[in-house]
Amino acid sequence: MSHYSPLVKKFIERSGLTPEFLRELNTPYGAQLDGMDKFISALHSYKSAEITIAPDFDMDGITSGIILYAGLSQLGFTINLSIPHYEHGHEFGIEDVDDIMHDFPDTKVILTCDCGVNSTEGIRYAQSQGLAVLVTDHHEQETACPADAMIDPCARNSSYPLPGICGAAVAFLMVSAYARRYASDSERKYLNLLILFAGIGTISDVMPLVHDNRFLVRQSLELTRELISKPLALDVLRADANVHPVFLTAFEGYVQLLAQLAIKIENCDEQFYSYTLAPMFNAPRRVGSPMVDAFNVFIGKNEQIRKTAIVHLVAANNKRKKAVAQYMESLDDTYAPYVYITDAPQGMLGLLAGHLMHRSQLPTAVVHVNEENQTIDGSMRAPDYYPIIDMLAHRDGLEVVGHQGACGVRGPLESLTDALTGISVPMNYLPEPVLTIGESDDDVTWWDQAALSSLADFLESIGPFGKNFEYPIFELNIPVGATQQTLGNSKQHLKLSMPGCPPVLLWNTSELPERLFVRLSYNYFRGRKTLQMVGNN
């Protein structure tokens, strides 16, 4: 650590992010999912059959579907990709089977991704129609799964060391395992490129950024940066006759997306995945626009189809942003801060719950209420200290399905409010700042740009940041003499300035909070790289 600046050394000492800790955190387990051998053997037995993929409709479901569609096409399977209907809900159900058989009547096998482990009714119905069902999922298993084969890191009695991997990661692990056993060198030559979509799914589904997940995300981001910096990178795939058109199209669509959004390499980090890609691809279900656009970016057979899909996604995302603001204003807060009642579309409920949960740090539900029987149907979000499924699964008629931190909830309104009322944030849950920035009596002065830049560089080197590896908290104590300036068409942003100091930007903030926490970053403009701080409250 001798080469680090004094400020970085102080940060490492206080945060515990030593080289030894980071080395352990960045080491993948490299384990195989329970049941993988049985699963890929079952899949191989259907090599000559027509298989249809049934994905979920969020960003993890989309990336899972693309991994399976592109990967299995490359491996020589006859594959269809069914576009999911968000109106049907997240479970794989009877309607999904009927849709598949209508669209792809020669289907013999249904392969789910990011869904299915608890879809007993849909699976049994498919099997009654003479279909085999193979399930790849990552949700908590709550009942016996009747599928012909199933892999899920959260299956009952699973020994997989990192249960918090996303559906896209499960799909990637499965395709990779199949290729190692059954594929030729030419078939599997480029399969590892699908890690691109596994990393996007990992960030989008807010998986813990530890061990294998860090590896997936880092490799994914490296691929994205390479595709931005080397426009002709895909020419190698285009020139190889062994590359399946579906496999190539997935990457051509992604490159077109990056170009159409004008993404620069310096803006390509985990925040690009979480704050640009995930909201955009989740937007159709939020605002009721066609789900096919989200898939056509990666499966559209020509540039115009993909371009149109991207335009539609951007428009849906803009509509989603406006709708969130409107529905946040109109929430019925009778049972706040735990339960909020709304008439927002079903696809908006989780998003609203997430906004409210981050604001209060309390378990939060946003629900529709049936006035006749006072039952609710909605979405919940909760901090790590409150595992929803463990806490609510057996409470007075409540049904919770999904993840411990994000799930759907149904049942009596009174049961939900009774279960949540009185919960408070644990005293040790919100950590204190690692460092303070400000004047001479703080850890570093606001105007010591050399020291702050050394810290910013170190943080860039140890990313990505996210769940279970959060960005460290830095508190800015604003010196006397700092000036405030409002920005934006509606004066909705704040900028703090002081001569010789990196500017501080507070997005969507009309007034200074009591305590200001900031994130260090760089701004790139016309070839210049300058340090800045962004409000991180």
mmCIF file with all atom_site columns, N, CA, C and O in Angstrom, residues 42 95 164 259 287 339:
data_model
loop_
_atom_site.group_PDB
_atom_site.id
_atom_site.type_symbol
_atom_site.label_atom_id
_atom_site.label_alt_id
_atom_site.label_comp_id
_atom_site.label_asym_id
_atom_site.label_entity_id
_atom_site.label_seq_id
_atom_site.pdbx_PDB_ins_code
_atom_site.Cartn_x
_atom_site.Cartn_y
_atom_site.Cartn_z
_atom_site.occupancy
_atom_site.B_iso_or_equiv
_atom_site.pdbx_formal_charge
_atom_site.auth_seq_id
_atom_site.auth_comp_id
_atom_site.auth_asym_id
_atom_site.auth_atom_id
_atom_site.pdbx_PDB_model_num
ATOM 1  N N  . ALA A 1 42  ? -30.907 -33.663 -19.934 1.00 0.00 ? 42  ALA A N  1
ATOM 2  C CA . ALA A 1 42  ? -32.291 -33.589 -20.421 1.00 0.00 ? 42  ALA A CA 1
ATOM 3  C C  . ALA A 1 42  ? -32.380 -32.683 -21.637 1.00 0.00 ? 42  ALA A C  1
ATOM 4  O O  . ALA A 1 42  ? -33.029 -33.017 -22.639 1.00 0.00 ? 42  ALA A O  1
ATOM 5  N N  . GLU A 1 95  ? -51.958 -19.361 -19.682 1.00 0.00 ? 95  GLU A N  1
ATOM 6  C CA . GLU A 1 95  ? -52.050 -18.451 -20.836 1.00 0.00 ? 95  GLU A CA 1
ATOM 7  C C  . GLU A 1 95  ? -50.745 -18.414 -21.621 1.00 0.00 ? 95  GLU A C  1
ATOM 8  O O  . GLU A 1 95  ? -50.748 -18.285 -22.858 1.00 0.00 ? 95  GLU A O  1
ATOM 9  N N  . GLY A 1 164 ? -27.600 -15.596 -4.503  1.00 0.00 ? 164 GLY A N  1
ATOM 10 C CA . GLY A 1 164 ? -28.025 -14.330 -5.096  1.00 0.00 ? 164 GLY A CA 1
ATOM 11 C C  . GLY A 1 164 ? -27.438 -14.087 -6.462  1.00 0.00 ? 164 GLY A C  1
ATOM 12 O O  . GLY A 1 164 ? -26.756 -13.070 -6.684  1.00 0.00 ? 164 GLY A O  1
ATOM 13 N N  . ALA A 1 259 ? -24.715 3.007   -29.847 1.00 0.00 ? 259 ALA A N  1
ATOM 14 C CA . ALA A 1 259 ? -24.511 4.118   -30.775 1.00 0.00 ? 259 ALA A CA 1
ATOM 15 C C  . ALA A 1 259 ? -25.710 5.061   -30.784 1.00 0.00 ? 259 ALA A C  1
ATOM 16 O O  . ALA A 1 259 ? -25.558 6.292   -30.778 1.00 0.00 ? 259 ALA A O  1
ATOM 17 N N  . VAL A 1 287 ? -45.598 1.316   -18.531 1.00 0.00 ? 287 VAL A N  1
ATOM 18 C CA . VAL A 1 287 ? -46.506 2.276   -19.164 1.00 0.00 ? 287 VAL A CA 1
ATOM 19 C C  . VAL A 1 287 ? -47.454 1.623   -20.168 1.00 0.00 ? 287 VAL A C  1
ATOM 20 O O  . VAL A 1 287 ? -48.224 2.313   -20.832 1.00 0.00 ? 287 VAL A O  1
ATOM 21 N N  . VAL A 1 339 ? -47.398 1.342   3.861   1.00 0.00 ? 339 VAL A N  1
ATOM 22 C CA . VAL A 1 339 ? -48.301 0.915   2.785   1.00 0.00 ? 339 VAL A CA 1
ATOM 23 C C  . VAL A 1 339 ? -48.918 2.148   2.141   1.00 0.00 ? 339 VAL A C  1
ATOM 24 O O  . VAL A 1 339 ? -49.419 3.045   2.841   1.00 0.00 ? 339 VAL A O  1
#
